[in-house]
mmCIF file with all atom_site columns, C-alpha atoms in Angstrom:
data_model
loop_
_atom_site.group_PDB
_atom_site.id
_atom_site.type_symbol
_atom_site.label_atom_id
_atom_site.label_alt_id
_atom_site.label_comp_id
_atom_site.label_asym_id
_atom_site.label_entity_id
_atom_site.label_seq_id
_atom_site.pdbx_PDB_ins_code
_atom_site.Cartn_x
_atom_site.Cartn_y
_atom_site.Cartn_z
_atom_site.occupancy
_atom_site.B_iso_or_equiv
_atom_site.pdbx_formal_charge
_atom_site.auth_seq_id
_atom_site.auth_comp_id
_atom_site.auth_asym_id
_atom_site.auth_atom_id
_atom_site.pdbx_PDB_model_num
ATOM 1   C CA . GLY A 1 1   ? 0.427   9.599   -0.067  1.00 40.00 ? 446 GLY A CA 1
ATOM 2   C CA . THR A 1 2   ? 0.566   5.909   -0.789  1.00 40.00 ? 447 THR A CA 1
ATOM 3   C CA . ASP A 1 3   ? -1.700  5.486   -3.778  1.00 41.00 ? 448 ASP A CA 1
ATOM 4   C CA . GLY A 1 4   ? 0.569   5.971   -6.746  1.00 41.00 ? 449 GLY A CA 1
ATOM 5   C CA . GLY A 1 5   ? 3.138   8.594   -7.652  1.00 40.00 ? 450 GLY A CA 1
ATOM 6   C CA . ASP A 1 6   ? 6.885   8.600   -8.132  1.00 40.00 ? 451 ASP A CA 1
ATOM 7   C CA . ASP A 1 7   ? 8.773   6.077   -6.018  1.00 39.00 ? 452 ASP A CA 1
ATOM 8   C CA . ASP A 1 8   ? 12.228  7.364   -6.955  1.00 39.00 ? 453 ASP A CA 1
ATOM 9   C CA . ASP A 1 9   ? 14.524  6.742   -4.000  1.00 36.00 ? 454 ASP A CA 1
ATOM 10  C CA . ALA A 1 10  ? 16.291  10.055  -4.597  1.00 34.00 ? 455 ALA A CA 1
ATOM 11  C CA . ALA A 1 11  ? 13.017  11.954  -4.290  1.00 35.00 ? 456 ALA A CA 1
ATOM 12  C CA . ALA A 1 12  ? 11.463  9.921   -1.490  1.00 35.00 ? 457 ALA A CA 1
ATOM 13  C CA . PRO A 1 13  ? 10.836  11.741  1.805   1.00 35.00 ? 458 PRO A CA 1
ATOM 14  C CA . ALA A 1 14  ? 12.560  10.682  4.991   1.00 36.00 ? 459 ALA A CA 1
ATOM 15  C CA . PRO A 1 15  ? 10.684  7.914   6.875   1.00 39.00 ? 460 PRO A CA 1
ATOM 16  C CA . ALA A 1 16  ? 9.490   10.290  9.600   1.00 42.00 ? 461 ALA A CA 1
ATOM 17  C CA . ALA A 1 17  ? 8.176   12.775  7.037   1.00 42.00 ? 462 ALA A CA 1
ATOM 18  C CA . ALA A 1 18  ? 6.412   9.987   5.149   1.00 47.00 ? 463 ALA A CA 1
ATOM 19  C CA . ASP A 1 19  ? 4.816   8.739   8.376   1.00 52.00 ? 464 ASP A CA 1
ATOM 20  C CA . ASP A 1 20  ? 3.585   12.249  9.197   1.00 59.00 ? 465 ASP A CA 1
ATOM 21  C CA . LYS A 1 21  ? 2.136   12.687  5.709   1.00 61.00 ? 466 LYS A CA 1
ATOM 22  C CA . ASP A 1 22  ? 0.322   9.329   5.786   1.00 68.00 ? 467 ASP A CA 1
ATOM 23  C CA . GLY A 1 23  ? -0.940  9.976   9.310   1.00 74.00 ? 468 GLY A CA 1
ATOM 24  C CA . ALA A 1 24  ? -2.300  13.371  8.308   1.00 81.00 ? 469 ALA A CA 1
ATOM 25  C CA . ALA A 1 25  ? -4.116  11.743  5.372   1.00 80.00 ? 470 ALA A CA 1
ATOM 26  C CA . VAL A 1 26  ? -5.685  9.188   7.710   1.00 79.00 ? 471 VAL A CA 1
ATOM 27  C CA . ALA A 1 27  ? -6.859  11.872  10.155  1.00 85.00 ? 472 ALA A CA 1
ATOM 28  C CA . SER A 1 28  ? -8.234  14.026  7.328   1.00 86.00 ? 473 SER A CA 1
ATOM 29  C CA . LEU A 1 29  ? -10.116 11.080  5.822   1.00 84.00 ? 474 LEU A CA 1
ATOM 30  C CA . LEU A 1 30  ? -11.690 10.083  9.124   1.00 86.00 ? 475 LEU A CA 1
ATOM 31  C CA . GLN A 1 31  ? -12.660 13.639  9.998   1.00 89.00 ? 476 GLN A CA 1
ATOM 32  C CA . ALA A 1 32  ? -14.249 14.231  6.584   1.00 89.00 ? 477 ALA A CA 1
ATOM 33  C CA . ARG A 1 33  ? -16.307 11.052  6.794   1.00 89.00 ? 478 ARG A CA 1
ATOM 34  C CA . LYS A 1 34  ? -17.263 11.781  10.397  1.00 90.00 ? 479 LYS A CA 1
ATOM 35  C CA . VAL A 1 35  ? -18.540 15.264  9.473   1.00 92.00 ? 480 VAL A CA 1
ATOM 36  C CA . ALA A 1 36  ? -20.474 13.881  6.498   1.00 91.00 ? 481 ALA A CA 1
ATOM 37  C CA . PHE A 1 37  ? -22.064 11.203  8.690   1.00 91.00 ? 482 PHE A CA 1
ATOM 38  C CA . GLU A 1 38  ? -23.050 13.639  11.454  1.00 92.00 ? 483 GLU A CA 1
ATOM 39  C CA . ALA A 1 39  ? -24.626 16.034  8.947   1.00 93.00 ? 484 ALA A CA 1
ATOM 40  C CA . ALA A 1 40  ? -26.648 13.365  7.151   1.00 91.00 ? 485 ALA A CA 1
ATOM 41  C CA . THR A 1 41  ? -30.137 12.087  7.932   1.00 91.00 ? 486 THR A CA 1
ATOM 42  C CA . GLY A 1 42  ? -32.295 9.098   7.087   1.00 90.00 ? 487 GLY A CA 1
ATOM 43  C CA . ALA A 1 43  ? -31.025 6.466   4.671   1.00 88.00 ? 488 ALA A CA 1
ATOM 44  C CA . THR A 1 44  ? -27.995 8.596   3.771   1.00 90.00 ? 489 THR A CA 1
ATOM 45  C CA . ARG A 1 45  ? -26.906 8.658   7.412   1.00 90.00 ? 490 ARG A CA 1
ATOM 46  C CA . VAL A 1 46  ? -27.187 4.870   7.601   1.00 88.00 ? 491 VAL A CA 1
ATOM 47  C CA . ARG A 1 47  ? -25.133 4.445   4.426   1.00 88.00 ? 492 ARG A CA 1
ATOM 48  C CA . LEU A 1 48  ? -22.458 6.878   5.597   1.00 89.00 ? 493 LEU A CA 1
ATOM 49  C CA . GLY A 1 49  ? -22.378 5.128   8.959   1.00 88.00 ? 494 GLY A CA 1
ATOM 50  C CA . PHE A 1 50  ? -21.547 1.851   7.250   1.00 86.00 ? 495 PHE A CA 1
ATOM 51  C CA . ARG A 1 51  ? -18.892 3.596   5.156   1.00 85.00 ? 496 ARG A CA 1
ATOM 52  C CA . LEU A 1 52  ? -17.314 5.153   8.236   1.00 86.00 ? 497 LEU A CA 1
ATOM 53  C CA . GLU A 1 53  ? -17.173 1.805   10.023  1.00 86.00 ? 498 GLU A CA 1
ATOM 54  C CA . ALA A 1 54  ? -15.719 0.152   6.918   1.00 82.00 ? 499 ALA A CA 1
ATOM 55  C CA . THR A 1 55  ? -13.030 2.844   6.803   1.00 81.00 ? 500 THR A CA 1
ATOM 56  C CA . ARG A 1 56  ? -12.095 2.159   10.416  1.00 81.00 ? 501 ARG A CA 1
ATOM 57  C CA . ARG A 1 57  ? -11.889 -1.571  9.735   1.00 77.00 ? 502 ARG A CA 1
ATOM 58  C CA . GLN A 1 58  ? -9.679  -1.003  6.680   1.00 74.00 ? 503 GLN A CA 1
ATOM 59  C CA . LEU A 1 59  ? -7.337  1.247   8.625   1.00 77.00 ? 504 LEU A CA 1
ATOM 60  C CA . ALA A 1 60  ? -6.990  -1.429  11.307  1.00 74.00 ? 505 ALA A CA 1
ATOM 61  C CA . GLY A 1 61  ? -6.997  -4.593  9.224   1.00 66.00 ? 506 GLY A CA 1
ATOM 62  C CA . VAL A 1 62  ? -5.207  -3.384  6.097   1.00 60.00 ? 507 VAL A CA 1
ATOM 63  C CA . ALA A 1 63  ? -3.128  -0.333  6.991   1.00 68.00 ? 508 ALA A CA 1
ATOM 64  C CA . GLY A 1 64  ? -2.232  -1.655  10.443  1.00 71.00 ? 509 GLY A CA 1
ATOM 65  C CA . PHE A 1 65  ? -3.280  1.248   12.695  1.00 78.00 ? 510 PHE A CA 1
ATOM 66  C CA . SER A 1 66  ? -4.288  0.357   16.252  1.00 81.00 ? 511 SER A CA 1
ATOM 67  C CA . GLU A 1 67  ? -7.766  1.076   17.603  1.00 83.00 ? 512 GLU A CA 1
ATOM 68  C CA . GLU A 1 68  ? -6.234  3.711   19.884  1.00 86.00 ? 513 GLU A CA 1
ATOM 69  C CA . GLN A 1 69  ? -4.590  5.466   16.932  1.00 85.00 ? 514 GLN A CA 1
ATOM 70  C CA . ILE A 1 70  ? -7.838  5.391   14.947  1.00 85.00 ? 515 ILE A CA 1
ATOM 71  C CA . ASP A 1 71  ? -9.905  6.640   17.914  1.00 87.00 ? 516 ASP A CA 1
ATOM 72  C CA . ARG A 1 72  ? -7.630  9.666   18.396  1.00 87.00 ? 517 ARG A CA 1
ATOM 73  C CA . ALA A 1 73  ? -7.799  10.552  14.713  1.00 86.00 ? 518 ALA A CA 1
ATOM 74  C CA . PHE A 1 74  ? -11.577 10.103  14.749  1.00 85.00 ? 519 PHE A CA 1
ATOM 75  C CA . GLU A 1 75  ? -12.204 12.165  17.876  1.00 88.00 ? 520 GLU A CA 1
ATOM 76  C CA . ASP A 1 76  ? -10.065 15.245  17.294  1.00 86.00 ? 521 ASP A CA 1
ATOM 77  C CA . GLY A 1 77  ? -8.133  14.797  14.042  1.00 85.00 ? 522 GLY A CA 1
ATOM 78  C CA . THR A 1 78  ? -4.853  13.795  15.707  1.00 85.00 ? 523 THR A CA 1
ATOM 79  C CA . ALA A 1 79  ? -2.488  12.333  13.099  1.00 84.00 ? 524 ALA A CA 1
ATOM 80  C CA . PRO A 1 80  ? -1.832  8.734   14.226  1.00 81.00 ? 525 PRO A CA 1
ATOM 81  C CA . GLY A 1 81  ? 1.773   8.572   13.035  1.00 77.00 ? 526 GLY A CA 1
ATOM 82  C CA . ARG A 1 82  ? 3.285   5.294   11.928  1.00 72.00 ? 527 ARG A CA 1
ATOM 83  C CA . PRO A 1 83  ? 0.926   2.278   11.851  1.00 71.00 ? 528 PRO A CA 1
ATOM 84  C CA . LYS A 1 84  ? 1.322   0.245   15.024  1.00 68.00 ? 529 LYS A CA 1
ATOM 85  C CA . ALA A 1 85  ? 1.560   -2.995  13.067  1.00 58.00 ? 530 ALA A CA 1
ATOM 86  C CA . CYS A 1 86  ? 4.660   -1.687  11.281  1.00 55.00 ? 531 CYS A CA 1
ATOM 87  C CA . ARG A 1 87  ? 6.318   -0.898  14.618  1.00 52.00 ? 532 ARG A CA 1
ATOM 88  C CA . GLU A 1 88  ? 5.599   -4.277  16.157  1.00 52.00 ? 533 GLU A CA 1
ATOM 89  C CA . THR A 1 89  ? 6.428   -6.646  13.281  1.00 51.00 ? 534 THR A CA 1
ATOM 90  C CA . PRO A 1 90  ? 9.180   -9.079  14.385  1.00 53.00 ? 535 PRO A CA 1
ATOM 91  C CA . PRO A 1 91  ? 12.651  -8.454  12.899  1.00 52.00 ? 536 PRO A CA 1
ATOM 92  C CA . GLY A 1 92  ? 13.257  -10.257 9.619   1.00 50.00 ? 537 GLY A CA 1
ATOM 93  C CA . PHE A 1 93  ? 9.544   -10.648 8.834   1.00 56.00 ? 538 PHE A CA 1
ATOM 94  C CA . PRO A 1 94  ? 8.119   -8.470  6.029   1.00 57.00 ? 539 PRO A CA 1
ATOM 95  C CA . ARG A 1 95  ? 6.287   -5.460  7.411   1.00 60.00 ? 540 ARG A CA 1
ATOM 96  C CA . GLY A 1 96  ? 2.829   -4.400  6.403   1.00 68.00 ? 541 GLY A CA 1
ATOM 97  C CA . PHE A 1 97  ? 2.345   -1.886  3.616   1.00 76.00 ? 542 PHE A CA 1
ATOM 98  C CA . ALA A 1 98  ? 1.348   1.717   4.122   1.00 73.00 ? 543 ALA A CA 1
ATOM 99  C CA . ASN A 1 99  ? -2.142  2.160   2.712   1.00 69.00 ? 544 ASN A CA 1
ATOM 100 C CA . ALA A 1 100 ? -3.429  5.357   4.284   1.00 53.00 ? 545 ALA A CA 1
ATOM 101 C CA . ARG A 1 101 ? -6.103  5.921   1.648   1.00 59.00 ? 546 ARG A CA 1
ATOM 102 C CA . ALA A 1 102 ? -7.006  2.223   1.454   1.00 63.00 ? 547 ALA A CA 1
ATOM 103 C CA . ARG A 1 103 ? -6.588  1.985   -2.329  1.00 77.00 ? 548 ARG A CA 1
ATOM 104 C CA . THR A 1 104 ? -3.496  -0.164  -2.810  1.00 84.00 ? 549 THR A CA 1
ATOM 105 C CA . CYS A 1 105 ? -4.285  -3.187  -0.624  1.00 84.00 ? 550 CYS A CA 1
ATOM 106 C CA . TRP A 1 106 ? -4.872  -5.325  -3.746  1.00 87.00 ? 551 TRP A CA 1
ATOM 107 C CA . LEU A 1 107 ? -1.273  -4.728  -4.832  1.00 89.00 ? 552 LEU A CA 1
ATOM 108 C CA . SER A 1 108 ? 0.095   -5.186  -1.318  1.00 86.00 ? 553 SER A CA 1
ATOM 109 C CA . ALA A 1 109 ? -1.712  -8.546  -1.148  1.00 86.00 ? 554 ALA A CA 1
ATOM 110 C CA . LEU A 1 110 ? -0.176  -9.619  -4.464  1.00 88.00 ? 555 LEU A CA 1
ATOM 111 C CA . ALA A 1 111 ? 3.356   -8.660  -3.426  1.00 88.00 ? 556 ALA A CA 1
ATOM 112 C CA . GLN A 1 112 ? 3.075   -10.375 -0.039  1.00 84.00 ? 557 GLN A CA 1
ATOM 113 C CA . ALA A 1 113 ? 1.572   -13.536 -1.551  1.00 86.00 ? 558 ALA A CA 1
ATOM 114 C CA . LEU A 1 114 ? 4.445   -13.773 -4.050  1.00 88.00 ? 559 LEU A CA 1
ATOM 115 C CA . TRP A 1 115 ? 7.016   -13.122 -1.310  1.00 84.00 ? 560 TRP A CA 1
ATOM 116 C CA . HIS A 1 116 ? 5.631   -16.033 0.724   1.00 80.00 ? 561 HIS A CA 1
ATOM 117 C CA . ASP A 1 117 ? 5.599   -18.414 -2.271  1.00 84.00 ? 562 ASP A CA 1
ATOM 118 C CA . PRO A 1 118 ? 8.940   -20.273 -1.887  1.00 84.00 ? 563 PRO A CA 1
ATOM 119 C CA . GLY A 1 119 ? 9.110   -21.255 -5.574  1.00 88.00 ? 564 GLY A CA 1
ATOM 120 C CA . PHE A 1 120 ? 8.436   -17.774 -6.930  1.00 88.00 ? 565 PHE A CA 1
ATOM 121 C CA . ARG A 1 121 ? 10.652  -16.132 -4.345  1.00 86.00 ? 566 ARG A CA 1
ATOM 122 C CA . ALA A 1 122 ? 13.637  -18.351 -5.190  1.00 88.00 ? 567 ALA A CA 1
ATOM 123 C CA . ALA A 1 123 ? 13.154  -17.904 -8.933  1.00 88.00 ? 568 ALA A CA 1
ATOM 124 C CA . PHE A 1 124 ? 12.745  -14.135 -8.728  1.00 88.00 ? 569 PHE A CA 1
ATOM 125 C CA . ASP A 1 125 ? 15.721  -13.728 -6.387  1.00 86.00 ? 570 ASP A CA 1
ATOM 126 C CA . ALA A 1 126 ? 17.849  -15.792 -8.775  1.00 86.00 ? 571 ALA A CA 1
ATOM 127 C CA . ALA A 1 127 ? 16.724  -13.724 -11.755 1.00 83.00 ? 572 ALA A CA 1
ATOM 128 C CA . LEU A 1 128 ? 17.519  -10.471 -9.973  1.00 80.00 ? 573 LEU A CA 1
ATOM 129 C CA . ALA A 1 129 ? 20.978  -11.748 -9.046  1.00 78.00 ? 574 ALA A CA 1
ATOM 130 C CA . THR A 1 130 ? 21.854  -12.256 -12.700 1.00 73.00 ? 575 THR A CA 1
ATOM 131 C CA . THR A 1 131 ? 20.354  -9.132  -14.256 1.00 68.00 ? 576 THR A CA 1
ATOM 132 C CA . GLU A 1 132 ? 21.422  -5.503  -14.257 1.00 55.00 ? 577 GLU A CA 1
ATOM 133 C CA . THR A 1 133 ? 19.444  -3.300  -11.879 1.00 52.00 ? 578 THR A CA 1
ATOM 134 C CA . ARG A 1 134 ? 17.209  -0.582  -13.277 1.00 49.00 ? 579 ARG A CA 1
ATOM 135 C CA . GLU A 1 135 ? 18.953  2.202   -11.373 1.00 50.00 ? 580 GLU A CA 1
ATOM 136 C CA . ALA A 1 136 ? 21.826  2.060   -13.876 1.00 52.00 ? 581 ALA A CA 1
ATOM 137 C CA . THR A 1 137 ? 19.622  1.933   -16.972 1.00 66.00 ? 582 THR A CA 1
ATOM 138 C CA . LYS A 1 138 ? 16.902  4.005   -18.592 1.00 77.00 ? 583 LYS A CA 1
ATOM 139 C CA . PRO A 1 139 ? 13.562  3.682   -16.723 1.00 81.00 ? 584 PRO A CA 1
ATOM 140 C CA . PRO A 1 140 ? 11.001  1.523   -18.555 1.00 87.00 ? 585 PRO A CA 1
ATOM 141 C CA . PRO A 1 141 ? 7.956   3.141   -20.191 1.00 89.00 ? 586 PRO A CA 1
ATOM 142 C CA . PRO A 1 142 ? 5.150   3.800   -17.655 1.00 89.00 ? 587 PRO A CA 1
ATOM 143 C CA . ARG A 1 143 ? 2.748   0.890   -17.126 1.00 90.00 ? 588 ARG A CA 1
ATOM 144 C CA . SER A 1 144 ? 4.644   -1.264  -19.616 1.00 93.00 ? 589 SER A CA 1
ATOM 145 C CA . PRO A 1 145 ? 5.428   -4.951  -18.918 1.00 92.00 ? 590 PRO A CA 1
ATOM 146 C CA . ALA A 1 146 ? 8.992   -3.910  -18.045 1.00 91.00 ? 591 ALA A CA 1
ATOM 147 C CA . ALA A 1 147 ? 7.654   -1.272  -15.629 1.00 93.00 ? 592 ALA A CA 1
ATOM 148 C CA . LYS A 1 148 ? 5.598   -3.921  -13.811 1.00 93.00 ? 593 LYS A CA 1
ATOM 149 C CA . VAL A 1 149 ? 8.602   -6.188  -13.356 1.00 91.00 ? 594 VAL A CA 1
ATOM 150 C CA . ASP A 1 150 ? 10.756  -3.240  -12.275 1.00 90.00 ? 595 ASP A CA 1
ATOM 151 C CA . ALA A 1 151 ? 8.150   -2.145  -9.704  1.00 91.00 ? 596 ALA A CA 1
ATOM 152 C CA . LEU A 1 152 ? 8.117   -5.627  -8.219  1.00 91.00 ? 597 LEU A CA 1
ATOM 153 C CA . ARG A 1 153 ? 11.918  -5.621  -8.154  1.00 89.00 ? 598 ARG A CA 1
ATOM 154 C CA . ARG A 1 154 ? 11.905  -2.393  -6.173  1.00 87.00 ? 599 ARG A CA 1
ATOM 155 C CA . CYS A 1 155 ? 9.295   -3.820  -3.823  1.00 87.00 ? 600 CYS A CA 1
ATOM 156 C CA . TRP A 1 156 ? 11.426  -6.959  -3.456  1.00 86.00 ? 601 TRP A CA 1
ATOM 157 C CA . ALA A 1 157 ? 14.416  -4.863  -2.410  1.00 84.00 ? 602 ALA A CA 1
ATOM 158 C CA . ALA A 1 158 ? 12.285  -3.263  0.316   1.00 82.00 ? 603 ALA A CA 1
ATOM 159 C CA . PHE A 1 159 ? 11.170  -6.712  1.522   1.00 81.00 ? 604 PHE A CA 1
ATOM 160 C CA . HIS A 1 160 ? 14.816  -7.682  1.998   1.00 78.00 ? 605 HIS A CA 1
ATOM 161 C CA . GLN A 1 161 ? 15.379  -4.740  4.336   1.00 74.00 ? 606 GLN A CA 1
ATOM 162 C CA . ASN A 1 162 ? 14.645  -5.164  8.030   1.00 60.00 ? 607 ASN A CA 1
ATOM 163 C CA . GLU A 1 163 ? 13.344  -1.673  8.754   1.00 62.00 ? 608 GLU A CA 1
ATOM 164 C CA . GLY A 1 164 ? 11.304  1.087   7.221   1.00 63.00 ? 609 GLY A CA 1
ATOM 165 C CA . ILE A 1 165 ? 7.686   1.106   6.142   1.00 69.00 ? 610 ILE A CA 1
ATOM 166 C CA . LEU A 1 166 ? 6.725   -0.628  2.891   1.00 78.00 ? 611 LEU A CA 1
ATOM 167 C CA . LYS A 1 167 ? 4.919   1.312   0.188   1.00 80.00 ? 612 LYS A CA 1
ATOM 168 C CA . ALA A 1 168 ? 3.040   0.202   -2.917  1.00 84.00 ? 613 ALA A CA 1
ATOM 169 C CA . ASP A 1 169 ? 3.548   3.474   -4.804  1.00 85.00 ? 614 ASP A CA 1
ATOM 170 C CA . ALA A 1 170 ? 5.700   2.005   -7.579  1.00 88.00 ? 615 ALA A CA 1
ATOM 171 C CA . LEU A 1 171 ? 3.331   -0.941  -7.975  1.00 91.00 ? 616 LEU A CA 1
ATOM 172 C CA . ALA A 1 172 ? 0.309   1.365   -8.113  1.00 89.00 ? 617 ALA A CA 1
ATOM 173 C CA . GLU A 1 173 ? 1.904   3.395   -10.899 1.00 90.00 ? 618 GLU A CA 1
ATOM 174 C CA . ALA A 1 174 ? 3.083   0.377   -12.899 1.00 93.00 ? 619 ALA A CA 1
ATOM 175 C CA . PHE A 1 175 ? -0.243  -1.457  -12.606 1.00 93.00 ? 620 PHE A CA 1
ATOM 176 C CA . GLY A 1 176 ? -2.367  1.628   -13.160 1.00 91.00 ? 621 GLY A CA 1
ATOM 177 C CA . ASP A 1 177 ? -3.696  0.175   -16.405 1.00 93.00 ? 622 ASP A CA 1
ATOM 178 C CA . VAL A 1 178 ? -5.200  -2.719  -14.428 1.00 90.00 ? 623 VAL A CA 1
ATOM 179 C CA . ALA A 1 179 ? -6.965  -0.454  -11.907 1.00 89.00 ? 624 ALA A CA 1
ATOM 180 C CA . ASP A 1 180 ? -10.288 1.311   -12.258 1.00 86.00 ? 625 ASP A CA 1
ATOM 181 C CA . PRO A 1 181 ? -9.354  4.770   -13.600 1.00 83.00 ? 626 PRO A CA 1
ATOM 182 C CA . ALA A 1 182 ? -12.146 6.365   -11.574 1.00 79.00 ? 627 ALA A CA 1
ATOM 183 C CA . ASN A 1 183 ? -10.946 5.315   -8.118  1.00 77.00 ? 628 ASN A CA 1
ATOM 184 C CA . GLY A 1 184 ? -7.620  3.477   -8.405  1.00 79.00 ? 629 GLY A CA 1
ATOM 185 C CA . TYR A 1 185 ? -8.964  0.191   -7.052  1.00 82.00 ? 630 TYR A CA 1
ATOM 186 C CA . GLY A 1 186 ? -8.088  -3.077  -8.762  1.00 86.00 ? 631 GLY A CA 1
ATOM 187 C CA . ASP A 1 187 ? -8.150  -6.832  -8.403  1.00 88.00 ? 632 ASP A CA 1
ATOM 188 C CA . ALA A 1 188 ? -5.110  -8.792  -7.221  1.00 89.00 ? 633 ALA A CA 1
ATOM 189 C CA . SER A 1 189 ? -5.852  -11.669 -9.600  1.00 89.00 ? 634 SER A CA 1
ATOM 190 C CA . GLU A 1 190 ? -5.889  -9.311  -12.611 1.00 91.00 ? 635 GLU A CA 1
ATOM 191 C CA . ALA A 1 191 ? -2.628  -7.754  -11.440 1.00 91.00 ? 636 ALA A CA 1
ATOM 192 C CA . TYR A 1 192 ? -1.136  -11.243 -11.126 1.00 91.00 ? 637 TYR A CA 1
ATOM 193 C CA . CYS A 1 193 ? -2.177  -12.104 -14.696 1.00 92.00 ? 638 CYS A CA 1
ATOM 194 C CA . ALA A 1 194 ? -0.606  -8.851  -15.921 1.00 93.00 ? 639 ALA A CA 1
ATOM 195 C CA . LEU A 1 195 ? 2.588   -9.667  -14.051 1.00 92.00 ? 640 LEU A CA 1
ATOM 196 C CA . ARG A 1 196 ? 2.703   -13.207 -15.458 1.00 91.00 ? 641 ARG A CA 1
ATOM 197 C CA . SER A 1 197 ? 2.388   -11.789 -18.959 1.00 91.00 ? 642 SER A CA 1
ATOM 198 C CA . ALA A 1 198 ? 5.159   -9.317  -18.206 1.00 91.00 ? 643 ALA A CA 1
ATOM 199 C CA . LEU A 1 199 ? 7.448   -12.079 -16.944 1.00 87.00 ? 644 LEU A CA 1
ATOM 200 C CA . ASP A 1 200 ? 6.869   -14.368 -19.944 1.00 80.00 ? 645 ASP A CA 1
#
């Protein structure tokens, strides 16, 4: 999945396996919400209809799946595979983040905004060039200030690559104390404040 969990490179699945897993989660989510909508009546049906449409819009606008991919998953549960937006992003331009369950977009937005800030990008790149990487040292305590900086460092390394899907797993784990414990959602501005405190 893409909403938290271990982001250890040694334990990460191969890209194709990750795509299949995310696609299966998308198809399962759509099918479950479709069944709930079709079984409901009255005001509940209206509410679930809005939720289903919102899910489709999130999968297209945030996760990057095409309408064709979403339609197939909605109609018969076909796993859509890799988001179309990730396949079509021009070389050298940061890809979109996987967000199959639509719970980490707030962290993806933060990371992308920082990447496109020339001042922050230059300063962070310079800092990384002069510090020892975390792979050779003991991992920081979970959700600590050091863990937040380390998660962004790992995300930064993925940005610098020209292929492969981006994931917010490490960010979701490190910023878990900023998210709502009930659903995993959070606010990008609160995550930014937490990161600023961690960098100070």
